[in-house]
mmCIF file of C-alpha atoms in Angstrom:
data_model
loop_
_atom_site.group_PDB
_atom_site.id
_atom_site.type_symbol
_atom_site.label_atom_id
_atom_site.label_comp_id
_atom_site.label_asym_id
_atom_site.label_seq_id
_atom_site.Cartn_x
_atom_site.Cartn_y
_atom_site.Cartn_z
ATOM 1 C CA MET A 1 -0.118 -0.069 -0.055
ATOM 2 C CA ARG A 2 2.618 2.453 0.851
ATOM 3 C CA LYS A 3 4.614 1.726 -2.558
ATOM 4 C CA HIS A 4 1.177 2.286 -4.177
ATOM 5 C CA SER A 5 0.224 5.577 -2.373
ATOM 6 C CA GLN A 6 3.977 6.884 -3.139
ATOM 7 C CA SER A 7 3.565 6.152 -6.889
ATOM 8 C CA THR A 8 0.205 7.567 -6.824
ATOM 9 C CA LEU A 9 1.455 10.789 -5.236
ATOM 10 C CA HIS A 10 4.114 11.231 -7.886
ATOM 11 C CA ALA A 11 1.709 10.570 -10.584
ATOM 12 C CA LEU A 12 -0.628 13.303 -9.236
ATOM 13 C CA ALA A 13 2.435 15.525 -8.980
ATOM 14 C CA ALA A 14 3.008 15.111 -12.554
ATOM 15 C CA LEU A 15 -0.888 15.881 -12.992
ATOM 16 C CA ILE A 16 -0.674 19.148 -11.310
ATOM 17 C CA ALA A 17 2.308 19.820 -13.503
ATOM 18 C CA VAL A 18 0.016 19.434 -16.403
ATOM 19 C CA CYS A 19 -2.590 21.442 -14.733
ATOM 20 C CA SER A 20 -0.266 24.352 -14.149
ATOM 21 C CA ALA A 21 0.924 24.473 -17.839
ATOM 22 C CA SER A 22 -2.733 24.397 -19.057
ATOM 23 C CA CYS A 23 -3.587 27.342 -16.640
ATOM 24 C CA ASP A 24 -0.721 29.230 -17.707
ATOM 25 C CA GLN A 25 -1.670 29.069 -21.314
ATOM 26 C CA GLN A 26 -5.052 29.950 -20.538
ATOM 27 C CA THR A 27 -4.060 33.093 -18.560
ATOM 28 C CA GLU A 28 -1.959 34.014 -21.437
ATOM 29 C CA GLN A 29 -5.093 33.961 -23.765
ATOM 30 C CA THR A 30 -7.203 35.462 -21.390
ATOM 31 C CA ALA A 31 -4.725 38.323 -21.140
ATOM 32 C CA ALA A 32 -4.301 38.830 -24.794
ATOM 33 C CA ALA A 33 -8.063 39.018 -25.282
ATOM 34 C CA ALA A 34 -8.358 41.710 -22.422
ATOM 35 C CA SER A 35 -5.879 43.795 -24.604
ATOM 36 C CA SER A 36 -4.361 46.638 -22.518
ATOM 37 C CA LYS A 37 -6.595 45.818 -19.319
ATOM 38 C CA LYS A 38 -4.719 44.915 -16.537
ATOM 39 C CA THR A 39 -5.402 41.570 -14.792
ATOM 40 C CA PRO A 40 -8.265 42.035 -12.425
ATOM 41 C CA THR A 41 -7.452 41.582 -8.504
ATOM 42 C CA ILE A 42 -9.868 40.756 -5.948
ATOM 43 C CA THR A 43 -10.739 43.714 -4.016
ATOM 44 C CA SER A 44 -13.364 42.105 -1.974
ATOM 45 C CA THR A 45 -15.240 38.863 -1.118
ATOM 46 C CA PRO A 46 -18.511 38.587 -3.612
ATOM 47 C CA ALA A 47 -21.517 39.264 -1.569
ATOM 48 C CA ASN A 48 -23.394 36.263 -3.124
ATOM 49 C CA LEU A 49 -20.652 33.794 -1.613
ATOM 50 C CA LYS A 50 -22.205 34.078 1.853
ATOM 51 C CA PRO A 51 -23.340 30.529 3.014
ATOM 52 C CA THR A 52 -27.101 29.901 2.388
ATOM 53 C CA ASP A 53 -29.374 27.261 4.095
ATOM 54 C CA GLY A 54 -28.436 24.811 1.298
ATOM 55 C CA GLY A 55 -25.074 25.958 0.651
ATOM 56 C CA ALA A 56 -23.671 28.066 -1.964
ATOM 57 C CA LYS A 57 -25.306 27.835 -5.593
ATOM 58 C CA LEU A 58 -23.343 26.569 -8.407
ATOM 59 C CA PRO A 59 -23.398 29.849 -10.320
ATOM 60 C CA GLU A 60 -21.895 31.505 -7.144
ATOM 61 C CA VAL A 61 -19.304 29.397 -6.776
ATOM 62 C CA ARG A 62 -18.354 29.563 -10.309
ATOM 63 C CA THR A 63 -17.960 33.232 -9.761
ATOM 64 C CA ALA A 64 -15.499 32.510 -7.212
ATOM 65 C CA TRP A 65 -13.801 30.249 -9.331
ATOM 66 C CA LYS A 66 -13.502 32.786 -12.297
ATOM 67 C CA GLN A 67 -12.356 35.336 -9.940
ATOM 68 C CA ALA A 68 -9.606 33.347 -8.629
ATOM 69 C CA ALA A 69 -8.442 32.330 -12.000
ATOM 70 C CA SER A 70 -8.278 35.713 -13.115
ATOM 71 C CA VAL A 71 -5.520 36.802 -10.599
ATOM 72 C CA SER A 72 -1.973 36.304 -12.205
ATOM 73 C CA ILE A 73 0.696 36.492 -9.346
ATOM 74 C CA MET A 74 3.992 37.326 -10.701
ATOM 75 C CA TRP A 75 7.383 37.840 -8.830
ATOM 76 C CA THR A 76 9.228 38.887 -11.967
ATOM 77 C CA ASP A 77 7.506 42.023 -12.959
ATOM 78 C CA GLY A 78 9.004 44.330 -10.444
ATOM 79 C CA ASN A 79 6.133 44.680 -8.118
ATOM 80 C CA PRO A 80 6.238 42.335 -5.358
ATOM 81 C CA GLU A 81 3.972 44.229 -3.155
ATOM 82 C CA ALA A 82 1.089 43.661 -5.828
ATOM 83 C CA ALA A 83 1.562 39.990 -5.913
ATOM 84 C CA LYS A 84 1.727 40.116 -2.076
ATOM 85 C CA ARG A 85 -1.766 42.075 -1.967
ATOM 86 C CA GLN A 86 -3.001 39.431 -4.569
ATOM 87 C CA LEU A 87 -2.059 36.467 -2.384
ATOM 88 C CA SER A 88 -3.721 38.218 0.668
ATOM 89 C CA GLU A 89 -7.054 38.670 -1.349
ATOM 90 C CA LEU A 90 -6.792 35.032 -2.694
ATOM 91 C CA VAL A 91 -6.283 33.905 0.781
ATOM 92 C CA GLU A 92 -9.693 35.718 1.865
ATOM 93 C CA LEU A 93 -11.439 34.347 -1.281
ATOM 94 C CA HIS A 94 -10.264 30.986 -0.312
ATOM 95 C CA LYS A 95 -11.565 31.257 3.346
ATOM 96 C CA ALA A 96 -15.113 32.547 2.154
ATOM 97 C CA VAL A 97 -15.381 29.561 -0.350
ATOM 98 C CA SER A 98 -14.251 26.994 2.266
ATOM 99 C CA GLU A 99 -17.216 28.218 4.600
ATOM 100 C CA THR A 100 -19.826 26.238 2.903
ATOM 101 C CA PRO A 101 -19.863 22.396 3.036
ATOM 102 C CA ALA A 102 -21.022 21.741 -0.541
ATOM 103 C CA TYR A 103 -19.205 19.638 -3.014
ATOM 104 C CA GLU A 104 -18.809 22.353 -5.421
ATOM 105 C CA ASN A 105 -16.853 24.409 -2.543
ATOM 106 C CA ALA A 106 -14.742 21.597 -1.638
ATOM 107 C CA LEU A 107 -13.553 21.498 -5.443
ATOM 108 C CA VAL A 108 -13.187 25.561 -5.749
ATOM 109 C CA SER A 109 -11.394 25.644 -2.262
ATOM 110 C CA ALA A 110 -8.872 23.248 -3.537
ATOM 111 C CA ASP A 111 -8.324 25.260 -6.517
ATOM 112 C CA CYS A 112 -7.673 28.132 -4.682
ATOM 113 C CA GLU A 113 -5.156 26.336 -2.665
ATOM 114 C CA LEU A 114 -3.573 24.962 -5.918
ATOM 115 C CA LYS A 115 -2.959 28.539 -6.936
ATOM 116 C CA LEU A 116 -1.860 29.876 -3.504
ATOM 117 C CA TYR A 117 0.774 27.264 -2.757
ATOM 118 C CA ASN A 118 2.170 27.324 -6.393
ATOM 119 C CA SER A 119 2.680 31.183 -5.837
ATOM 120 C CA ILE A 120 4.046 31.186 -2.339
ATOM 121 C CA VAL A 121 6.671 28.851 -2.653
ATOM 122 C CA PRO A 122 8.218 30.392 -5.694
ATOM 123 C CA GLY A 123 7.746 33.655 -3.834
ATOM 124 C CA LEU A 124 9.882 32.280 -1.062
ATOM 125 C CA ILE A 125 12.468 30.659 -3.503
ATOM 126 C CA SER A 126 13.124 33.805 -5.392
ATOM 127 C CA GLY A 127 13.505 36.011 -2.069
ATOM 128 C CA HIS A 128 10.110 38.026 -2.574
ATOM 129 C CA LEU A 129 8.621 36.255 0.492
ATOM 130 C CA SER A 130 10.527 35.916 3.654
ATOM 131 C CA PRO A 131 10.025 32.670 5.399
ATOM 132 C CA ASP A 132 7.957 34.248 8.241
ATOM 133 C CA GLU A 133 5.693 35.667 5.572
ATOM 134 C CA ALA A 134 5.458 32.384 3.721
ATOM 135 C CA ARG A 135 4.700 30.612 7.103
ATOM 136 C CA SER A 136 2.138 33.011 7.878
ATOM 137 C CA LEU A 137 0.181 32.839 4.544
ATOM 138 C CA LEU A 138 0.356 28.766 4.648
ATOM 139 C CA ALA A 139 -0.936 28.841 8.372
ATOM 140 C CA SER A 140 -4.047 31.104 7.229
ATOM 141 C CA ILE A 141 -4.644 28.677 4.372
ATOM 142 C CA ALA A 142 -4.337 25.759 6.809
ATOM 143 C CA SER A 143 -6.578 27.154 9.320
ATOM 144 C CA ASN A 144 -9.530 27.939 6.803
ATOM 145 C CA ARG A 145 -9.448 25.151 4.537
ATOM 146 C CA PHE A 146 -12.609 22.818 3.851
ATOM 147 C CA SER A 147 -12.850 21.431 7.335
ATOM 148 C CA LYS A 148 -13.370 17.606 8.407
ATOM 149 C CA SER A 149 -17.160 18.275 9.218
ATOM 150 C CA SER A 150 -17.492 20.092 5.765
ATOM 151 C CA LEU A 151 -16.106 16.951 4.347
ATOM 152 C CA ILE A 152 -18.611 14.620 6.168
ATOM 153 C CA THR A 153 -21.564 16.892 4.978
ATOM 154 C CA MET A 154 -19.993 16.753 1.266
ATOM 155 C CA LEU A 155 -19.801 12.854 1.419
ATOM 156 C CA ASN A 156 -22.909 12.303 2.830
ATOM 157 C CA THR A 157 -24.914 14.750 0.384
ATOM 158 C CA SER A 158 -22.769 13.782 -2.725
ATOM 159 C CA ALA A 159 -22.306 10.069 -2.395
ATOM 160 C CA PRO A 160 -25.335 8.753 0.032
ATOM 161 C CA ASP A 161 -25.200 5.183 -1.601
ATOM 162 C CA SER A 162 -21.351 4.652 -1.370
ATOM 163 C CA LYS A 163 -20.193 2.103 1.018
ATOM 164 C CA GLN A 164 -16.540 3.599 0.904
ATOM 165 C CA ALA A 165 -17.717 6.963 1.428
ATOM 166 C CA ARG A 166 -19.919 5.888 4.589
ATOM 167 C CA ALA A 167 -16.843 4.168 6.071
ATOM 168 C CA LEU A 168 -14.921 7.176 5.449
ATOM 169 C CA VAL A 169 -17.326 9.303 7.250
ATOM 170 C CA ALA A 170 -17.191 7.093 10.087
ATOM 171 C CA GLU A 171 -13.556 7.259 10.119
ATOM 172 C CA LEU A 172 -13.452 10.980 10.100
ATOM 173 C CA GLN A 173 -16.119 11.214 12.921
ATOM 174 C CA SER A 174 -14.113 8.807 14.995
ATOM 175 C CA GLY A 175 -11.414 11.830 15.865
ATOM 176 C CA LYS A 176 -8.545 9.502 14.939
ATOM 177 C CA PRO A 177 -6.051 10.788 12.163
ATOM 178 C CA VAL A 178 -6.917 9.853 8.554
ATOM 179 C CA ASN A 179 -4.501 9.505 5.978
ATOM 180 C CA LEU A 180 -6.239 11.603 3.073
ATOM 181 C CA ILE A 181 -4.580 10.320 0.186
ATOM 182 C CA GLU A 182 -5.223 6.601 1.031
ATOM 183 C CA ALA A 183 -8.852 7.488 1.731
ATOM 184 C CA SER A 184 -8.845 9.242 -1.464
ATOM 185 C CA ASN A 185 -7.481 5.975 -3.412
ATOM 186 C CA ALA A 186 -9.959 3.689 -1.711
ATOM 187 C CA LEU A 187 -12.831 5.974 -2.564
ATOM 188 C CA LEU A 188 -11.633 6.208 -6.370
ATOM 189 C CA LEU A 189 -10.885 2.672 -6.668
ATOM 190 C CA GLU A 190 -14.657 1.917 -5.285
ATOM 191 C CA GLN A 191 -15.982 4.060 -8.115
ATOM 192 C CA ASP A 192 -13.589 2.544 -10.779
ATOM 193 C CA ALA A 193 -12.167 6.047 -11.277
ATOM 194 C CA ASN A 194 -8.811 6.529 -13.264
ATOM 195 C CA LEU A 195 -6.312 8.376 -10.700
ATOM 196 C CA LEU A 196 -5.055 10.519 -13.242
ATOM 197 C CA LEU A 197 -8.338 12.282 -14.455
ATOM 198 C CA GLY A 198 -8.036 14.936 -11.960
ATOM 199 C CA PRO A 199 -9.647 18.213 -12.028
ATOM 200 C CA THR A 200 -7.395 20.257 -14.438
ATOM 201 C CA PRO A 201 -8.576 23.617 -15.455
ATOM 202 C CA ASP A 202 -10.222 22.400 -18.627
ATOM 203 C CA ARG A 203 -12.119 19.789 -16.685
ATOM 204 C CA LEU A 204 -12.906 21.662 -13.373
ATOM 205 C CA GLY A 205 -15.854 23.110 -14.975
ATOM 206 C CA GLU A 206 -17.220 19.329 -15.808
ATOM 207 C CA PHE A 207 -16.646 18.278 -12.383
ATOM 208 C CA LEU A 208 -18.749 21.094 -11.129
ATOM 209 C CA ASP A 209 -21.539 20.134 -13.514
ATOM 210 C CA ASN A 210 -21.428 16.365 -12.893
ATOM 211 C CA PRO A 211 -20.871 15.870 -9.055
ATOM 212 C CA ASN A 212 -18.299 13.141 -8.196
ATOM 213 C CA ALA A 213 -17.431 12.994 -4.348
ATOM 214 C CA ALA A 214 -14.452 10.898 -5.026
ATOM 215 C CA ARG A 215 -12.898 13.662 -7.375
ATOM 216 C CA ALA A 216 -13.526 16.439 -4.733
ATOM 217 C CA PHE A 217 -12.079 14.264 -1.892
ATOM 218 C CA GLN A 218 -9.191 13.654 -4.213
ATOM 219 C CA TYR A 219 -8.314 17.330 -5.020
ATOM 220 C CA HIS A 220 -8.726 18.170 -1.323
ATOM 221 C CA ALA A 221 -6.173 15.410 -0.280
ATOM 222 C CA LEU A 222 -3.922 16.154 -2.973
ATOM 223 C CA THR A 223 -3.716 19.798 -2.012
ATOM 224 C CA ALA A 224 -3.298 18.960 1.699
ATOM 225 C CA VAL A 225 -0.088 17.118 0.790
ATOM 226 C CA PHE A 226 1.451 19.977 -1.316
ATOM 227 C CA LEU A 227 0.213 22.236 1.488
ATOM 228 C CA ASP A 228 2.235 20.140 4.138
ATOM 229 C CA VAL A 229 5.518 19.927 2.026
ATOM 230 C CA ALA A 230 5.340 23.675 1.408
ATOM 231 C CA GLY A 231 4.951 24.086 5.071
ATOM 232 C CA VAL A 232 8.259 21.937 5.551
ATOM 233 C CA ILE A 233 10.046 23.945 2.872
ATOM 234 C CA ALA A 234 9.220 27.347 4.602
ATOM 235 C CA ALA A 235 10.140 25.915 8.102
ATOM 236 C CA TYR A 236 13.550 24.656 6.353
ATOM 237 C CA ALA A 237 14.011 28.164 4.848
ATOM 238 C CA SER A 238 13.372 29.803 8.264
ATOM 239 C CA ALA A 239 15.909 27.644 9.979
ATOM 240 C CA GLY A 240 18.435 28.719 7.563
ATOM 241 C CA GLY A 241 18.203 25.965 4.769
ATOM 242 C CA ASN A 242 19.375 26.851 1.379
ATOM 243 C CA LEU A 243 16.479 26.369 -1.014
ATOM 244 C CA HIS A 244 19.155 26.810 -4.072
ATOM 245 C CA ALA A 245 21.345 24.132 -2.925
ATOM 246 C CA ASP A 246 21.560 20.923 -5.029
ATOM 247 C CA ASP A 247 19.307 17.942 -4.194
ATOM 248 C CA ALA A 248 21.843 16.146 -2.156
ATOM 249 C CA ALA A 249 22.767 19.204 -0.036
ATOM 250 C CA VAL A 250 18.930 19.813 0.325
ATOM 251 C CA ALA A 251 18.269 16.445 1.785
ATOM 252 C CA ALA A 252 21.168 16.604 4.223
ATOM 253 C CA GLY A 253 20.023 20.034 5.146
ATOM 254 C CA LEU A 254 16.544 18.915 5.909
ATOM 255 C CA LEU A 255 17.513 16.268 8.197
ATOM 256 C CA GLU A 256 19.809 18.465 9.873
ATOM 257 C CA LYS A 257 17.329 21.561 10.152
ATOM 258 C CA VAL A 258 13.968 20.140 10.434
ATOM 259 C CA PRO A 259 14.337 16.429 11.488
ATOM 260 C CA LYS A 260 11.049 16.493 13.216
ATOM 261 C CA LEU A 261 9.016 17.225 10.279
ATOM 262 C CA ILE A 262 10.785 14.538 8.111
ATOM 263 C CA ASN A 263 8.915 11.138 8.016
ATOM 264 C CA ALA A 264 6.370 12.514 10.351
ATOM 265 C CA PRO A 265 2.442 12.764 9.186
ATOM 266 C CA GLY A 266 1.782 16.002 7.555
ATOM 267 C CA LEU A 267 -0.243 18.460 9.675
ATOM 268 C CA LEU A 268 -3.072 18.357 7.036
ATOM 269 C CA SER A 269 -3.033 15.157 5.083
ATOM 270 C CA ASN A 270 -1.550 13.084 7.677
ATOM 271 C CA ARG A 271 0.648 11.087 5.360
ATOM 272 C CA SER A 272 4.362 10.911 6.077
ATOM 273 C CA ILE A 273 6.498 13.634 4.443
ATOM 274 C CA SER A 274 9.617 12.055 3.125
ATOM 275 C CA VAL A 275 12.763 13.708 2.294
ATOM 276 C CA SER A 276 12.564 12.452 -1.136
ATOM 277 C CA ILE A 277 9.167 14.053 -1.587
ATOM 278 C CA VAL A 278 10.323 17.430 -0.363
ATOM 279 C CA VAL A 279 13.486 17.515 -2.393
ATOM 280 C CA ASP A 280 11.386 16.446 -5.523
ATOM 281 C CA TYR A 281 8.740 19.096 -5.172
ATOM 282 C CA LEU A 282 11.091 21.821 -4.219
ATOM 283 C CA SER A 283 12.962 20.894 -7.344
ATOM 284 C CA LYS A 284 9.778 21.282 -9.496
ATOM 285 C CA TRP A 285 8.993 24.701 -7.592
ATOM 286 C CA ARG A 286 12.249 25.870 -8.502
ATOM 287 C CA ASN A 287 12.307 24.931 -12.219
ATOM 288 C CA GLY A 288 8.818 26.457 -12.690
ATOM 289 C CA SER A 289 6.879 22.962 -13.237
ATOM 290 C CA PHE A 290 4.257 23.900 -10.712
ATOM 291 C CA VAL A 291 3.832 27.532 -11.453
ATOM 292 C CA LYS A 292 0.136 28.244 -11.869
#
């Protein structure tokens, strides 16, 4: 099971890279269509995102999704303060979306997280974000993401006839730590779903239109792992670790400077965070594979 989970996570990491590339292309096309207009930023949380008795309605969640997608966070345009402001605004939008325990909110919440960690870590690597700033942003995301009780509500509502979903709900209600990746795999396998058909930018709209609780849970689990790894990287930088060293030096540095975080369960995913995963993800963030 551990080897299966490890290979699955690396496959999903490759998926995120594809997702990122697709989104970059989509952003460039949007910018060209907008001509000389500047990329819009989030100035306030849309009033229609406030939770209602039945959860946020689909068109309202789509508004949040499109609003998040319109943000282009750049660290190379000579205006880091604008990028920081956009990050803070996206953190607030993520918080608003995550407050409602609906299927579509789970997807858009995870989509916001994808954009956030793929902007925060490169900002840290480039020196535009300090380790303290990166850790503060990641802590805000962690404290305001889709909650365990929201996952339970989403599973009960979106997969009422799923035996695996019911088992997962019981596991979440037990109060015991749950390895989200393994739980995600089990739910997907029950539904005979291909692990590589995740919600890329071109397909997220399809998943919003055709609810699939396993997909939403998969996305939530995957972003949890990436946020855990981003947290380890920020802690390593805070302890004086060199984010630009070669892989072998980073691996040794992680064991020296943040030993308690290595091979320990991730705070959000409860999945063991190994040196190899941290080094692999850091390498991809450095070369731009995860930039969205």
